[in-house]
Structure formats: structure tokens, C-alpha cells
CSV table of C-alpha atoms in Angstrom, one decimal:
chain,number,residue,atom,x,y,z
A,1,MET,CA,136.2,189.1,-74.1
A,2,GLN,CA,138.0,190.8,-71.4
A,3,GLN,CA,139.5,188.7,-68.8
A,4,ASN,CA,142.1,188.5,-66.3
A,5,GLN,CA,143.8,185.5,-65.6
A,6,LYS,CA,145.0,184.4,-62.3
A,7,GLY,CA,147.8,182.1,-61.3
A,8,LYS,CA,148.6,179.9,-64.2
A,9,GLY,CA,145.3,180.7,-66.2
A,10,ILE,CA,143.1,178.2,-64.2
A,11,ASP,CA,140.9,180.9,-62.8
A,12,MET,CA,139.5,183.5,-65.3
A,13,LYS,CA,138.1,186.8,-63.9
A,14,TYR,CA,135.6,188.9,-66.2
A,15,VAL,CA,136.1,192.6,-65.6
A,16,PRO,CA,133.6,195.2,-66.9
A,17,ASP,CA,134.6,198.0,-69.0
A,18,MET,CA,132.3,200.7,-67.6
A,19,ASN,CA,133.2,203.1,-70.3
A,20,LEU,CA,130.6,201.2,-72.5
A,21,LEU,CA,127.8,202.0,-70.2
A,22,ARG,CA,125.3,204.3,-72.1
A,23,ALA,CA,122.4,206.6,-70.7
A,24,TYR,CA,119.1,205.4,-71.7
A,25,SER,CA,118.5,208.6,-73.9
A,26,ASP,CA,121.7,207.6,-75.8
A,27,VAL,CA,120.4,204.3,-76.9
A,28,LYS,CA,118.8,204.8,-80.2
A,29,GLU,CA,117.9,201.1,-81.1
A,30,ARG,CA,116.4,199.6,-77.9
A,31,LEU,CA,115.6,196.0,-77.1
A,32,PRO,CA,111.8,195.8,-76.1
A,33,ALA,CA,110.5,195.0,-72.8
A,34,PRO,CA,110.7,192.0,-71.8
A,35,THR,CA,113.6,190.6,-73.5
A,36,LEU,CA,115.7,187.4,-72.7
A,37,ALA,CA,119.2,187.4,-73.6
A,38,VAL,CA,121.5,184.4,-73.1
A,39,PHE,CA,125.2,184.8,-72.8
A,40,GLU,CA,127.2,181.6,-73.2
A,41,PHE,CA,131.0,181.6,-72.6
A,42,ASP,CA,133.6,179.4,-71.1
A,43,ASN,CA,131.1,176.7,-69.9
A,44,LYS,CA,129.2,179.6,-68.2
A,45,LYS,CA,125.8,181.2,-68.8
A,46,LEU,CA,124.5,184.6,-68.1
A,47,ILE,CA,120.7,184.5,-68.3
A,48,TYR,CA,119.7,188.1,-68.4
A,49,CYS,CA,116.0,188.7,-68.3
A,50,GLY,CA,115.2,192.4,-69.2
A,51,THR,CA,111.7,192.5,-67.7
A,52,LYS,CA,108.7,194.8,-68.1
A,53,HIS,CA,107.9,195.9,-64.6
A,54,SER,CA,105.0,194.3,-63.1
A,55,ALA,CA,103.5,192.6,-66.0
A,56,ASP,CA,102.3,189.1,-66.1
A,57,VAL,CA,104.6,188.2,-69.0
A,58,SER,CA,107.7,189.0,-66.9
A,59,PHE,CA,106.6,186.5,-64.1
A,60,GLN,CA,106.2,183.9,-66.7
A,61,LEU,CA,109.5,184.6,-68.3
A,62,ILE,CA,111.3,184.3,-65.0
A,63,ASP,CA,109.4,180.9,-64.4
A,64,LYS,CA,110.6,179.8,-67.9
A,65,CYS,CA,114.1,180.7,-66.9
A,66,PHE,CA,114.1,178.7,-63.8
A,67,ASN,CA,112.5,175.7,-65.6
A,68,ASP,CA,114.9,175.7,-68.7
A,69,TYR,CA,118.1,176.5,-67.2
A,70,ASP,CA,120.1,175.2,-64.0
A,71,ILE,CA,120.2,178.6,-62.3
A,72,ASP,CA,122.8,178.6,-59.4
A,73,CYS,CA,122.6,182.4,-58.6
A,74,VAL,CA,120.1,185.1,-58.9
A,75,VAL,CA,121.0,188.7,-59.3
A,76,THR,CA,118.2,191.1,-59.1
A,77,GLU,CA,117.2,194.7,-59.3
A,78,VAL,CA,116.4,195.1,-55.5
A,79,HIS,CA,117.8,197.6,-53.1
A,80,ARG,CA,121.0,196.1,-51.5
A,81,ASN,CA,119.7,197.0,-48.0
A,82,ALA,CA,116.5,195.3,-48.4
A,83,GLU,CA,115.6,192.4,-45.8
A,84,PRO,CA,115.7,189.1,-47.2
A,85,VAL,CA,113.1,187.8,-44.8
A,86,LYS,CA,110.6,190.6,-45.9
A,87,ILE,CA,111.2,189.7,-49.6
A,88,GLN,CA,110.4,186.0,-48.8
A,89,THR,CA,107.3,186.9,-46.6
A,90,HIS,CA,105.8,189.7,-48.9
A,91,THR,CA,104.4,187.3,-51.6
A,92,ARG,CA,101.4,189.6,-52.6
A,93,SER,CA,103.8,192.2,-54.2
A,94,ARG,CA,103.4,192.7,-58.0
A,95,ASN,CA,107.0,193.0,-58.4
A,96,GLU,CA,108.6,190.4,-60.6
A,97,LEU,CA,112.2,191.4,-59.3
A,98,THR,CA,111.4,190.5,-55.6
A,99,TYR,CA,109.6,187.3,-57.1
A,100,SER,CA,112.9,186.3,-58.8
A,101,ALA,CA,114.6,186.6,-55.5
A,102,ARG,CA,111.9,184.7,-53.8
A,103,LEU,CA,112.3,181.7,-56.2
A,104,GLY,CA,116.2,181.8,-55.4
A,105,TYR,CA,115.6,181.8,-51.8
A,106,LYS,CA,113.2,178.9,-52.3
A,107,ARG,CA,115.5,177.0,-54.2
A,108,ASP,CA,118.5,177.7,-51.5
A,109,ILE,CA,120.8,179.3,-54.0
A,110,PRO,CA,122.6,182.7,-53.6
A,111,VAL,CA,120.6,185.7,-54.2
A,112,ILE,CA,122.3,189.1,-54.8
A,113,LEU,CA,120.4,192.2,-54.3
A,114,ALA,CA,122.0,194.3,-56.9
A,115,ASP,CA,120.5,197.7,-56.9
A,116,SER,CA,122.2,200.5,-54.7
A,117,SER,CA,120.4,202.0,-52.1
A,118,LYS,CA,118.6,205.4,-52.3
A,119,TYR,CA,121.2,206.7,-49.7
A,120,ASP,CA,124.0,205.5,-52.1
A,121,TRP,CA,122.1,207.4,-54.7
A,122,PHE,CA,122.4,210.6,-52.7
A,123,THR,CA,125.9,210.1,-51.6
A,124,ASP,CA,127.4,208.8,-54.9
A,125,LEU,CA,126.2,212.0,-56.8
A,126,LEU,CA,127.5,214.4,-54.0
A,127,LYS,CA,130.9,212.7,-54.4
A,128,VAL,CA,130.8,213.7,-58.2
A,129,ASP,CA,129.6,217.2,-57.9
A,130,SER,CA,128.3,219.2,-54.7
A,131,ASN,CA,126.0,221.2,-57.2
A,132,TYR,CA,123.7,218.1,-57.1
A,133,LEU,CA,122.6,219.0,-53.6
A,134,LYS,CA,119.5,221.1,-54.4
A,135,PRO,CA,118.2,218.8,-57.3
A,136,LEU,CA,118.8,215.9,-54.9
A,137,GLN,CA,116.6,217.6,-52.2
A,138,VAL,CA,113.8,218.2,-54.8
A,139,PHE,CA,114.2,214.6,-56.3
A,140,PHE,CA,113.8,212.9,-52.9
A,141,MET,CA,111.1,215.1,-51.5
A,142,LEU,CA,109.1,214.2,-54.5
A,143,ASP,CA,110.0,210.6,-54.2
A,144,ASP,CA,108.9,210.5,-50.6
A,145,ALA,CA,105.6,212.2,-51.1
A,146,TYR,CA,104.8,210.1,-54.3
A,147,THR,CA,105.7,206.9,-52.6
A,148,TYR,CA,103.5,207.6,-49.7
A,149,LYS,CA,100.6,208.5,-51.7
A,150,GLN,CA,101.0,205.1,-53.7
A,151,HIS,CA,101.0,203.2,-50.7
A,152,PHE,CA,98.4,205.1,-48.3
A,153,LYS,CA,96.4,206.9,-50.8
A,154,GLU,CA,96.7,210.2,-48.9
A,155,ASN,CA,98.5,213.4,-49.7
A,156,TYR,CA,101.8,214.2,-48.0
A,157,SER,CA,102.8,217.7,-47.0
A,158,ILE,CA,105.7,219.7,-48.2
A,159,GLU,CA,106.8,220.2,-44.5
A,160,ARG,CA,106.6,216.3,-43.8
A,161,ALA,CA,108.5,215.7,-47.1
A,162,LEU,CA,111.2,218.3,-46.0
A,163,LYS,CA,111.8,216.7,-42.6
A,164,ASN,CA,111.8,213.1,-43.8
A,165,THR,CA,114.4,213.8,-46.4
A,166,ILE,CA,116.6,215.7,-44.1
A,167,HIS,CA,116.4,212.9,-41.4
A,168,LYS,CA,117.3,210.2,-44.2
A,169,TYR,CA,119.9,212.0,-46.1
A,170,TRP,CA,121.5,215.1,-44.4
A,171,ASP,CA,124.3,215.2,-41.8
A,172,ASP,CA,126.4,218.0,-40.5
A,173,THR,CA,128.9,217.8,-43.2
A,174,LEU,CA,126.5,219.3,-45.6
A,175,PRO,CA,125.2,222.8,-46.2
A,176,PRO,CA,121.7,223.6,-44.8
A,177,PRO,CA,118.9,222.2,-47.0
A,178,MET,CA,116.4,224.4,-48.7
A,179,THR,CA,113.5,225.6,-46.3
A,180,ARG,CA,109.9,225.2,-47.4
A,181,GLU,CA,110.0,228.6,-49.0
A,182,GLU,CA,113.1,228.1,-50.7
A,183,PHE,CA,112.2,224.7,-52.1
A,184,GLN,CA,108.9,226.3,-53.5
A,185,GLU,CA,110.9,229.2,-55.1
A,186,TYR,CA,113.4,226.9,-56.7
A,187,PHE,CA,110.7,224.3,-58.0
A,188,LEU,CA,108.7,227.4,-59.5
A,189,GLU,CA,112.0,228.5,-61.0
A,190,GLN,CA,112.9,225.0,-62.5
A,191,PHE,CA,109.5,223.9,-63.6
A,192,GLY,CA,107.3,227.0,-63.9
A,193,ILE,CA,104.7,225.3,-61.5
A,194,GLU,CA,103.7,226.3,-58.0
A,195,ILE,CA,104.0,223.4,-55.7
A,196,THR,CA,101.9,223.1,-52.6
A,197,ASP,CA,100.7,220.6,-50.0
A,198,ASP,CA,97.9,219.8,-52.4
A,199,ASN,CA,100.0,218.7,-55.4
A,200,ILE,CA,103.4,217.5,-54.1
A,201,SER,CA,102.2,213.9,-53.9
A,202,ASP,CA,100.8,214.1,-57.6
A,203,ILE,CA,103.5,215.5,-59.6
A,204,TYR,CA,104.6,212.3,-60.9
A,205,ILE,CA,101.0,211.5,-61.7
A,206,THR,CA,100.3,214.8,-63.5
A,207,HIS,CA,103.6,214.7,-65.0
A,208,PRO,CA,104.6,211.2,-65.7
A,209,GLU,CA,107.1,212.4,-68.3
A,210,TRP,CA,109.3,213.5,-65.5
A,211,HIS,CA,109.4,210.0,-63.9
A,212,CYS,CA,112.0,208.5,-66.2
A,213,PRO,CA,115.7,209.2,-67.3
A,214,ASP,CA,116.4,211.5,-70.1
A,215,ASN,CA,119.4,213.7,-70.5
A,216,ASN,CA,117.6,216.2,-72.6
A,217,GLY,CA,114.7,216.4,-70.3
A,218,SER,CA,113.7,218.4,-67.2
A,219,LEU,CA,115.8,218.5,-64.0
A,220,LEU,CA,114.0,215.4,-62.5
A,221,ASN,CA,114.6,213.4,-65.8
A,222,LYS,CA,118.2,214.4,-65.7
A,223,MET,CA,118.4,213.3,-62.1
A,224,TRP,CA,116.9,209.9,-63.0
A,225,SER,CA,119.6,209.5,-65.8
A,226,ASP,CA,122.5,210.7,-63.5
A,227,ILE,CA,121.5,208.5,-60.7
A,228,GLY,CA,121.5,205.5,-63.1
A,229,MET,CA,124.7,206.3,-64.7
A,230,ILE,CA,126.7,207.1,-61.5
A,231,SER,CA,125.2,204.8,-58.9
A,232,ARG,CA,122.6,202.4,-60.0
A,233,ASP,CA,124.0,200.8,-63.2
A,234,PRO,CA,127.5,200.7,-62.1
A,235,TYR,CA,126.6,198.8,-59.0
A,236,MET,CA,124.2,196.4,-61.1
A,237,VAL,CA,127.1,195.5,-63.4
A,238,LYS,CA,129.6,195.0,-60.5
A,239,CYS,CA,127.1,192.7,-58.9
A,240,ILE,CA,126.6,190.8,-62.3
A,241,PHE,CA,130.1,190.4,-63.0
A,242,ASP,CA,130.9,189.2,-59.1
A,243,ALA,CA,128.1,186.4,-59.7
A,244,VAL,CA,129.6,185.5,-63.1
A,245,ASN,CA,133.1,185.1,-61.6
A,246,SER,CA,131.7,182.8,-58.9
A,247,HIS,CA,128.9,180.8,-60.5
A,248,ASP,CA,128.1,179.0,-63.9
A,249,CYS,CA,124.7,179.6,-64.6
A,250,VAL,CA,123.4,183.1,-63.4
A,251,LEU,CA,120.1,184.6,-63.8
A,252,ALA,CA,120.0,188.4,-63.8
A,253,THR,CA,116.6,190.0,-63.6
A,254,PHE,CA,116.6,193.9,-64.3
A,255,GLY,CA,114.2,196.1,-66.1
A,256,ALA,CA,114.9,195.9,-69.8
A,257,GLY,CA,116.1,199.6,-70.0
A,258,HIS,CA,119.1,198.6,-67.8
A,259,LEU,CA,119.9,195.7,-70.4
A,260,ASN,CA,119.8,198.4,-73.1
A,261,LYS,CA,122.1,200.5,-71.1
A,262,GLN,CA,124.5,197.6,-70.0
A,263,ILE,CA,124.6,195.4,-73.1
A,264,ARG,CA,127.6,196.7,-74.7
A,265,ILE,CA,129.7,196.0,-71.4
A,266,LEU,CA,128.1,192.5,-71.3
A,267,GLU,CA,129.0,191.8,-75.1
A,268,GLN,CA,132.5,192.9,-74.7
A,269,ALA,CA,133.2,190.6,-71.7
A,270,PHE,CA,131.0,187.6,-72.7
A,271,GLY,CA,130.2,187.8,-76.5
A,272,LYS,CA,127.1,188.4,-78.4
A,273,PRO,CA,124.0,186.6,-76.7
A,274,THR,CA,121.3,184.7,-78.2
A,275,PHE,CA,117.8,186.3,-77.8
A,276,VAL,CA,115.3,183.8,-76.7
A,277,ASP,CA,111.8,183.8,-78.1
A,278,ILE,CA,109.7,184.7,-75.0
A,279,LYS,CA,106.7,182.8,-76.3
A,280,ALA,CA,108.6,179.5,-76.6
């Protein structure tokens, strides 16, 4: 276990080795979704609930964690800039991650929203390489159009996606974004598909294989992977370790894919976990 001792060794601080983080496509033997991994070390517990998103079993598993363990902090895959009041009042959401946050708030224990924001994704990748700018524009325009249709059941125009993406992410320090015509040309060049007002909202529906991380896949697959490796998972791991350093029994609720990517970091710091039978 990697620890830093403070003072005379009374306080132990756990430090993650981020070199052990893996891209999801590099994980060959994957834990299933859901998975419940319990790390026990130095009179502490980290209960890592790797969920299957929106599935009933994930809600049941989170209930089990609160019933079986004396949880004193929740760390969950919710954007860090989400409003706690909305999380607590939006009770009809089929999202097990906000559900775990609500249970934490209800019990009056600390809740750490441990996913970086979409603005973080944008700025974190550009800090690494300015060549991400065009792929990021494509990524966020499609994300904007897809999210809108999921909520409102209506198509979203290219022009509207363009304006909204510029408004959310662009500033005077960046080169000008692609115009509508340049965006369409770039998309055709990258994917061999003509993108229009009629299909921009449905790209992730007609091509669901692009809506996941894969270093060996399309431009969009690579963006999902790079956003995870550069922005999301490092922030998640930081939050988990911050919680462990300050609390005795931490519940971490993240999609099981993140557990697969992070588990080597956790094992190096906390030792091998016990995998709990989720039917128990």
C-alpha cells in the first residue's frame, strides 16, 4: 500500500498512482456490471459499487450497501457542478448515481460529486493538445443534439448545436470554431456520413457503437476514451482518495467500467478487495 506518513505517523495519507489507470479498451478481463468490491485496510472500508446504469439491480445494490455498512461518506459519478438541491428533489430520475447521492443527503453525511464537468472535459483535453479542438467541437455538438432529443423528443438543428457549443465552451483565446459547412465537411471526412438537421440528433441512436470509449474505434470512440483518461477518471480517483483520507467507511458509486479502469490504483493503495455476492 502506498501511504505518506504525516507528523509522527499518526495520520496516514493514501496517494493514488495514476500511472496504473487503464483505458477501458485495454482492460482484457473485465468485472461485470454490477460489481460490489469491498476494500478493508487500516480500520477503514471503501465500498466500491460498480453499477449497471439505470438497472433495478443497481438501485437494490446501493440499498444493500447502506443497510449492510456504516457509510459515513458517499462519492458518486455525478458532475461536480450539479446542484445538490436539484439532486434531492429530482426523485423520478432513473439514475442510480443521483439516487446514492440522495440517500447520502438524507442521512446527513458528506456527499462528494465526483465526475468532472463537461467544461472540464473541454479544457482538460485542450491543455494536453490543441489538436483536440475540432474533435471536441464535433463531440459536444453531437452530445448537445442527442441530449436535447432524449429530453424533448424533438430534433436539434446543426445551427442550434453550433451556437450552443460556442456559447458553452469557446472564448477569445481559442481559434474560431468550424462553421456549419466546415463541420459538415469534417464529419463527412471522418465518418463517411453526411450530417444534416434531420440526423444530427440521432447519430448516437443509429450508431450506438460510437457512444462508448474505444482507443481503436472511431473519432468519437477515441474522444470518449481520452475524456475518461485525461479528465474524468483522474478526478474520480482524486475524489475517492480524498474521501478515504477523511472518512472511515466510504461508499463509491460509479459505473462498473470505471472500476475496471481504476482497480489497479485501488489495489495498489488499499490491497485486494473482497467481491460480495450481489444476490446475498
